[in-house]
């Protein structure tokens, strides 16, 4: 039997720095990158484009099954492709993020996406970014990281990201949106946002990115 390619998971709430960390790890190891949050955002975008009833779990499952989603890593940037089109900027808005959180509450949608997410596990290995990567999607990962930060710090990071991509938003609005998203993620019945039992938990609030990557790499080196 062929041994499955190794996986390193990075879980945590919105704005904790998962995306930046996972990009750095994927580049360092030259591994495949999976951003599971982007998948839910793609579905949210499709819900708006195709006028899908957000309350119909059956329709959402059919939509999740039918979408052709791909990720490309180009010059330290993750390019999200839907049906061959670059939608990376289209899925960044807070509206899309809030719809994505509502979609993620449906157990059948999450189960349908398990197959899609596990298909990203190809040689030489995978860096998996999400909220249940180490607990549900890849429980056999060789290294599991849970990254978090204070609410205010996460909101500031998110605001900077949105401003950089042309979205004009207020900090107070982002704080409210993140609070709601945190509540949805942490209190859903299926695959809630919690650290894996054997995860390396790191608070990035007051850490520079250099310090974050330094501590994470030290942990990974011990594990592998």
mmCIF file of N, CA and C in Angstrom, residues 98-169:
data_model
loop_
_atom_site.group_PDB
_atom_site.id
_atom_site.type_symbol
_atom_site.label_atom_id
_atom_site.label_comp_id
_atom_site.label_asym_id
_atom_site.label_seq_id
_atom_site.Cartn_x
_atom_site.Cartn_y
_atom_site.Cartn_z
ATOM 1 N N UNK A 98 -19.312 36.378 5.648
ATOM 2 C CA UNK A 98 -20.434 36.081 6.533
ATOM 3 C C UNK A 98 -21.331 34.985 5.961
ATOM 4 N N UNK A 99 -21.546 35.003 4.652
ATOM 5 C CA UNK A 99 -22.333 33.949 4.005
ATOM 6 C C UNK A 99 -21.597 32.617 4.110
ATOM 7 N N UNK A 100 -20.279 32.665 3.941
ATOM 8 C CA UNK A 100 -19.464 31.444 4.041
ATOM 9 C C UNK A 100 -19.606 30.798 5.418
ATOM 10 N N UNK A 101 -19.643 31.618 6.474
ATOM 11 C CA UNK A 101 -19.794 31.090 7.830
ATOM 12 C C UNK A 101 -21.142 30.407 8.015
ATOM 13 N N UNK A 102 -22.175 30.964 7.413
ATOM 14 C CA UNK A 102 -23.507 30.348 7.493
ATOM 15 C C UNK A 102 -23.527 29.014 6.755
ATOM 16 N N UNK A 103 -22.883 28.969 5.596
ATOM 17 C CA UNK A 103 -22.817 27.736 4.808
ATOM 18 C C UNK A 103 -22.049 26.655 5.567
ATOM 19 N N UNK A 104 -20.988 27.068 6.257
ATOM 20 C CA UNK A 104 -20.129 26.118 6.970
ATOM 21 C C UNK A 104 -20.839 25.443 8.141
ATOM 22 N N UNK A 105 -22.001 25.934 8.550
ATOM 23 C CA UNK A 105 -22.738 25.345 9.653
ATOM 24 C C UNK A 105 -23.445 24.058 9.247
ATOM 25 N N UNK A 106 -23.636 23.852 7.942
ATOM 26 C CA UNK A 106 -24.393 22.688 7.477
ATOM 27 C C UNK A 106 -23.509 21.441 7.459
ATOM 28 N N UNK A 107 -23.844 20.410 8.256
ATOM 29 C CA UNK A 107 -23.030 19.186 8.311
ATOM 30 C C UNK A 107 -22.886 18.484 6.962
ATOM 31 N N UNK A 108 -23.954 18.446 6.176
ATOM 32 C CA UNK A 108 -23.897 17.732 4.895
ATOM 33 C C UNK A 108 -23.011 18.461 3.889
ATOM 34 N N UNK A 109 -22.962 19.787 3.984
ATOM 35 C CA UNK A 109 -22.071 20.556 3.109
ATOM 36 C C UNK A 109 -20.622 20.266 3.492
ATOM 37 N N UNK A 110 -20.334 20.264 4.781
ATOM 38 C CA UNK A 110 -18.975 19.990 5.250
ATOM 39 C C UNK A 110 -18.536 18.580 4.854
ATOM 40 N N UNK A 111 -19.460 17.623 4.978
ATOM 41 C CA UNK A 111 -19.129 16.246 4.606
ATOM 42 C C UNK A 111 -18.870 16.131 3.101
ATOM 43 N N UNK A 112 -19.670 16.863 2.319
ATOM 44 C CA UNK A 112 -19.483 16.836 0.863
ATOM 45 C C UNK A 112 -18.122 17.398 0.482
ATOM 46 N N UNK A 113 -17.659 18.386 1.242
ATOM 47 C CA UNK A 113 -16.378 19.025 0.925
ATOM 48 C C UNK A 113 -15.173 18.244 1.434
ATOM 49 N N UNK A 114 -15.406 17.248 2.292
ATOM 50 C CA UNK A 114 -14.299 16.435 2.776
ATOM 51 C C UNK A 114 -13.554 15.777 1.613
ATOM 52 N N UNK A 115 -14.304 15.233 0.676
ATOM 53 C CA UNK A 115 -13.698 14.559 -0.480
ATOM 54 C C UNK A 115 -12.881 15.548 -1.297
ATOM 55 N N UNK A 116 -13.467 16.715 -1.583
ATOM 56 C CA UNK A 116 -12.749 17.733 -2.366
ATOM 57 C C UNK A 116 -11.460 18.152 -1.679
ATOM 58 N N UNK A 117 -11.541 18.363 -0.366
ATOM 59 C CA UNK A 117 -10.365 18.834 0.369
ATOM 60 C C UNK A 117 -9.277 17.769 0.422
ATOM 61 N N UNK A 118 -9.667 16.525 0.600
ATOM 62 C CA UNK A 118 -8.671 15.457 0.694
ATOM 63 C C UNK A 118 -7.998 15.154 -0.636
ATOM 64 N N UNK A 119 -8.607 15.586 -1.725
ATOM 65 C CA UNK A 119 -7.983 15.399 -3.038
ATOM 66 C C UNK A 119 -6.748 16.291 -3.216
ATOM 67 N N UNK A 120 -6.618 17.311 -2.370
ATOM 68 C CA UNK A 120 -5.448 18.188 -2.440
ATOM 69 C C UNK A 120 -4.206 17.513 -1.842
ATOM 70 N N UNK A 121 -4.387 16.378 -1.228
ATOM 71 C CA UNK A 121 -3.276 15.662 -0.581
ATOM 72 C C UNK A 121 -2.479 14.892 -1.638
ATOM 73 N N UNK A 122 -1.557 15.586 -2.253
ATOM 74 C CA UNK A 122 -0.726 14.993 -3.284
ATOM 75 C C UNK A 122 0.750 15.195 -2.936
ATOM 76 N N UNK A 123 1.602 14.386 -3.586
ATOM 77 C CA UNK A 123 3.041 14.495 -3.326
ATOM 78 C C UNK A 123 3.570 15.843 -3.781
ATOM 79 N N UNK A 124 4.584 16.366 -3.096
ATOM 80 C CA UNK A 124 5.322 15.758 -1.971
ATOM 81 C C UNK A 124 4.649 15.926 -0.611
ATOM 82 N N UNK A 125 3.646 16.814 -0.510
ATOM 83 C CA UNK A 125 2.958 17.011 0.754
ATOM 84 C C UNK A 125 1.975 18.164 0.653
ATOM 85 N N UNK A 126 1.238 18.412 1.748
ATOM 86 C CA UNK A 126 0.184 19.429 1.746
ATOM 87 C C UNK A 126 0.242 20.291 2.999
ATOM 88 N N UNK A 127 0.085 21.598 2.793
ATOM 89 C CA UNK A 127 -0.146 22.546 3.891
ATOM 90 C C UNK A 127 -1.639 22.873 3.862
ATOM 91 N N UNK A 128 -2.357 22.561 4.935
ATOM 92 C CA UNK A 128 -3.819 22.734 4.964
ATOM 93 C C UNK A 128 -4.213 23.835 5.941
ATOM 94 N N UNK A 129 -4.875 24.852 5.428
ATOM 95 C CA UNK A 129 -5.272 26.049 6.167
ATOM 96 C C UNK A 129 -6.778 26.009 6.394
ATOM 97 N N UNK A 130 -7.210 26.106 7.658
ATOM 98 C CA UNK A 130 -8.652 26.097 7.888
ATOM 99 C C UNK A 130 -9.063 26.220 9.334
ATOM 100 N N UNK A 131 -10.165 25.579 9.667
ATOM 101 C CA UNK A 131 -10.702 25.620 11.018
ATOM 102 C C UNK A 131 -10.896 24.223 11.600
ATOM 103 N N UNK A 132 -10.943 23.212 10.742
ATOM 104 C CA UNK A 132 -11.075 21.830 11.221
ATOM 105 C C UNK A 132 -10.117 20.894 10.497
ATOM 106 N N UNK A 133 -9.011 21.446 10.012
ATOM 107 C CA UNK A 133 -8.055 20.640 9.251
ATOM 108 C C UNK A 133 -7.413 19.554 10.115
ATOM 109 N N UNK A 134 -7.004 19.926 11.330
ATOM 110 C CA UNK A 134 -6.333 18.967 12.194
ATOM 111 C C UNK A 134 -7.273 18.070 12.977
ATOM 112 N N UNK A 135 -8.529 18.474 13.114
ATOM 113 C CA UNK A 135 -9.496 17.702 13.900
ATOM 114 C C UNK A 135 -10.345 16.761 13.058
ATOM 115 N N UNK A 136 -10.747 17.207 11.861
ATOM 116 C CA UNK A 136 -11.687 16.433 11.044
ATOM 117 C C UNK A 136 -11.111 16.004 9.697
ATOM 118 N N UNK A 137 -10.564 16.953 8.945
ATOM 119 C CA UNK A 137 -10.179 16.671 7.560
ATOM 120 C C UNK A 137 -8.917 15.820 7.471
ATOM 121 N N UNK A 138 -7.889 16.188 8.252
ATOM 122 C CA UNK A 138 -6.633 15.439 8.225
ATOM 123 C C UNK A 138 -6.191 15.095 9.660
ATOM 124 N N UNK A 139 -6.927 14.221 10.342
ATOM 125 C CA UNK A 139 -6.584 13.887 11.728
ATOM 126 C C UNK A 139 -5.233 13.188 11.863
ATOM 127 N N UNK A 140 -4.705 12.658 10.755
ATOM 128 C CA UNK A 140 -3.415 11.967 10.788
ATOM 129 C C UNK A 140 -2.251 12.880 10.385
ATOM 130 N N UNK A 141 -2.472 14.188 10.353
ATOM 131 C CA UNK A 141 -1.417 15.130 9.969
ATOM 132 C C UNK A 141 -0.181 14.936 10.837
ATOM 133 N N UNK A 142 0.998 15.138 10.228
ATOM 134 C CA UNK A 142 2.243 14.922 10.964
ATOM 135 C C UNK A 142 2.538 16.073 11.927
ATOM 136 N N UNK A 143 1.972 17.231 11.672
ATOM 137 C CA UNK A 143 2.145 18.389 12.549
ATOM 138 C C UNK A 143 0.879 19.230 12.489
ATOM 139 N N UNK A 144 0.402 19.657 13.666
ATOM 140 C CA UNK A 144 -0.839 20.427 13.741
ATOM 141 C C UNK A 144 -0.592 21.724 14.512
ATOM 142 N N UNK A 145 -0.970 22.818 13.894
ATOM 143 C CA UNK A 145 -0.767 24.138 14.503
ATOM 144 C C UNK A 145 -2.122 24.810 14.686
ATOM 145 N N UNK A 146 -2.331 25.442 15.834
ATOM 146 C CA UNK A 146 -3.532 26.252 16.056
ATOM 147 C C UNK A 146 -3.069 27.670 16.342
ATOM 148 N N UNK A 147 -3.385 28.571 15.427
ATOM 149 C CA UNK A 147 -2.936 29.961 15.511
ATOM 150 C C UNK A 147 -4.100 30.860 15.902
ATOM 151 N N UNK A 148 -3.887 31.708 16.891
ATOM 152 C CA UNK A 148 -4.942 32.642 17.268
ATOM 153 C C UNK A 148 -4.335 33.987 17.645
ATOM 154 N N UNK A 149 -5.204 34.983 17.845
ATOM 155 C CA UNK A 149 -4.784 36.329 18.217
ATOM 156 C C UNK A 149 -5.987 37.050 18.808
ATOM 157 N N UNK A 150 -5.748 38.205 19.436
ATOM 158 C CA UNK A 150 -6.843 38.960 20.038
ATOM 159 C C UNK A 150 -7.818 39.440 18.957
ATOM 160 N N UNK A 151 -9.036 39.696 19.371
ATOM 161 C CA UNK A 151 -10.064 40.158 18.443
ATOM 162 C C UNK A 151 -9.650 41.457 17.751
ATOM 163 N N UNK A 152 -9.147 42.425 18.523
ATOM 164 C CA UNK A 152 -8.762 43.713 17.938
ATOM 165 C C UNK A 152 -7.631 43.556 16.929
ATOM 166 N N UNK A 153 -6.645 42.752 17.273
ATOM 167 C CA UNK A 153 -5.518 42.549 16.365
ATOM 168 C C UNK A 153 -5.974 41.866 15.075
ATOM 169 N N UNK A 154 -6.851 40.906 15.191
ATOM 170 C CA UNK A 154 -7.357 40.214 13.996
ATOM 171 C C UNK A 154 -8.160 41.160 13.118
ATOM 172 N N UNK A 155 -8.948 42.024 13.753
ATOM 173 C CA UNK A 155 -9.743 42.992 12.992
ATOM 174 C C UNK A 155 -8.841 43.987 12.263
ATOM 175 N N UNK A 156 -7.779 44.434 12.931
ATOM 176 C CA UNK A 156 -6.837 45.366 12.299
ATOM 177 C C UNK A 156 -6.168 44.725 11.082
ATOM 178 N N UNK A 157 -5.777 43.475 11.223
ATOM 179 C CA UNK A 157 -5.142 42.761 10.108
ATOM 180 C C UNK A 157 -6.119 42.625 8.940
ATOM 181 N N UNK A 158 -7.344 42.278 9.283
ATOM 182 C CA UNK A 158 -8.360 42.105 8.245
ATOM 183 C C UNK A 158 -8.641 43.433 7.535
ATOM 184 N N UNK A 159 -8.707 44.519 8.285
ATOM 185 C CA UNK A 159 -8.965 45.829 7.691
ATOM 186 C C UNK A 159 -7.843 46.216 6.725
ATOM 187 N N UNK A 160 -6.610 45.976 7.127
ATOM 188 C CA UNK A 160 -5.474 46.285 6.258
ATOM 189 C C UNK A 160 -5.533 45.471 4.965
ATOM 190 N N UNK A 161 -5.895 44.200 5.103
ATOM 191 C CA UNK A 161 -6.006 43.342 3.924
ATOM 192 C C UNK A 161 -7.085 43.849 2.975
ATOM 193 N N UNK A 162 -8.235 44.227 3.521
ATOM 194 C CA UNK A 162 -9.338 44.706 2.696
ATOM 195 C C UNK A 162 -9.008 46.040 2.042
ATOM 196 N N UNK A 163 -8.404 46.951 2.802
ATOM 197 C CA UNK A 163 -8.014 48.248 2.233
ATOM 198 C C UNK A 163 -7.017 48.054 1.097
ATOM 199 N N UNK A 164 -6.095 47.125 1.276
ATOM 200 C CA UNK A 164 -5.090 46.847 0.252
ATOM 201 C C UNK A 164 -5.725 46.355 -1.039
ATOM 202 N N UNK A 165 -6.863 45.664 -0.892
ATOM 203 C CA UNK A 165 -7.541 45.112 -2.068
ATOM 204 C C UNK A 165 -8.711 45.971 -2.547
ATOM 205 N N UNK A 166 -8.769 47.219 -2.070
ATOM 206 C CA UNK A 166 -9.745 48.159 -2.599
ATOM 207 C C UNK A 166 -11.081 48.214 -1.903
ATOM 208 N N UNK A 167 -11.221 47.576 -0.732
ATOM 209 C CA UNK A 167 -12.484 47.603 0.001
ATOM 210 C C UNK A 167 -12.418 48.680 1.091
ATOM 211 N N UNK A 168 -13.428 49.531 1.133
ATOM 212 C CA UNK A 168 -13.478 50.602 2.124
ATOM 213 C C UNK A 168 -14.375 50.171 3.285
ATOM 214 N N UNK A 169 -13.759 49.765 4.389
ATOM 215 C CA UNK A 169 -14.521 49.271 5.543
ATOM 216 C C UNK A 169 -14.015 49.909 6.829
#
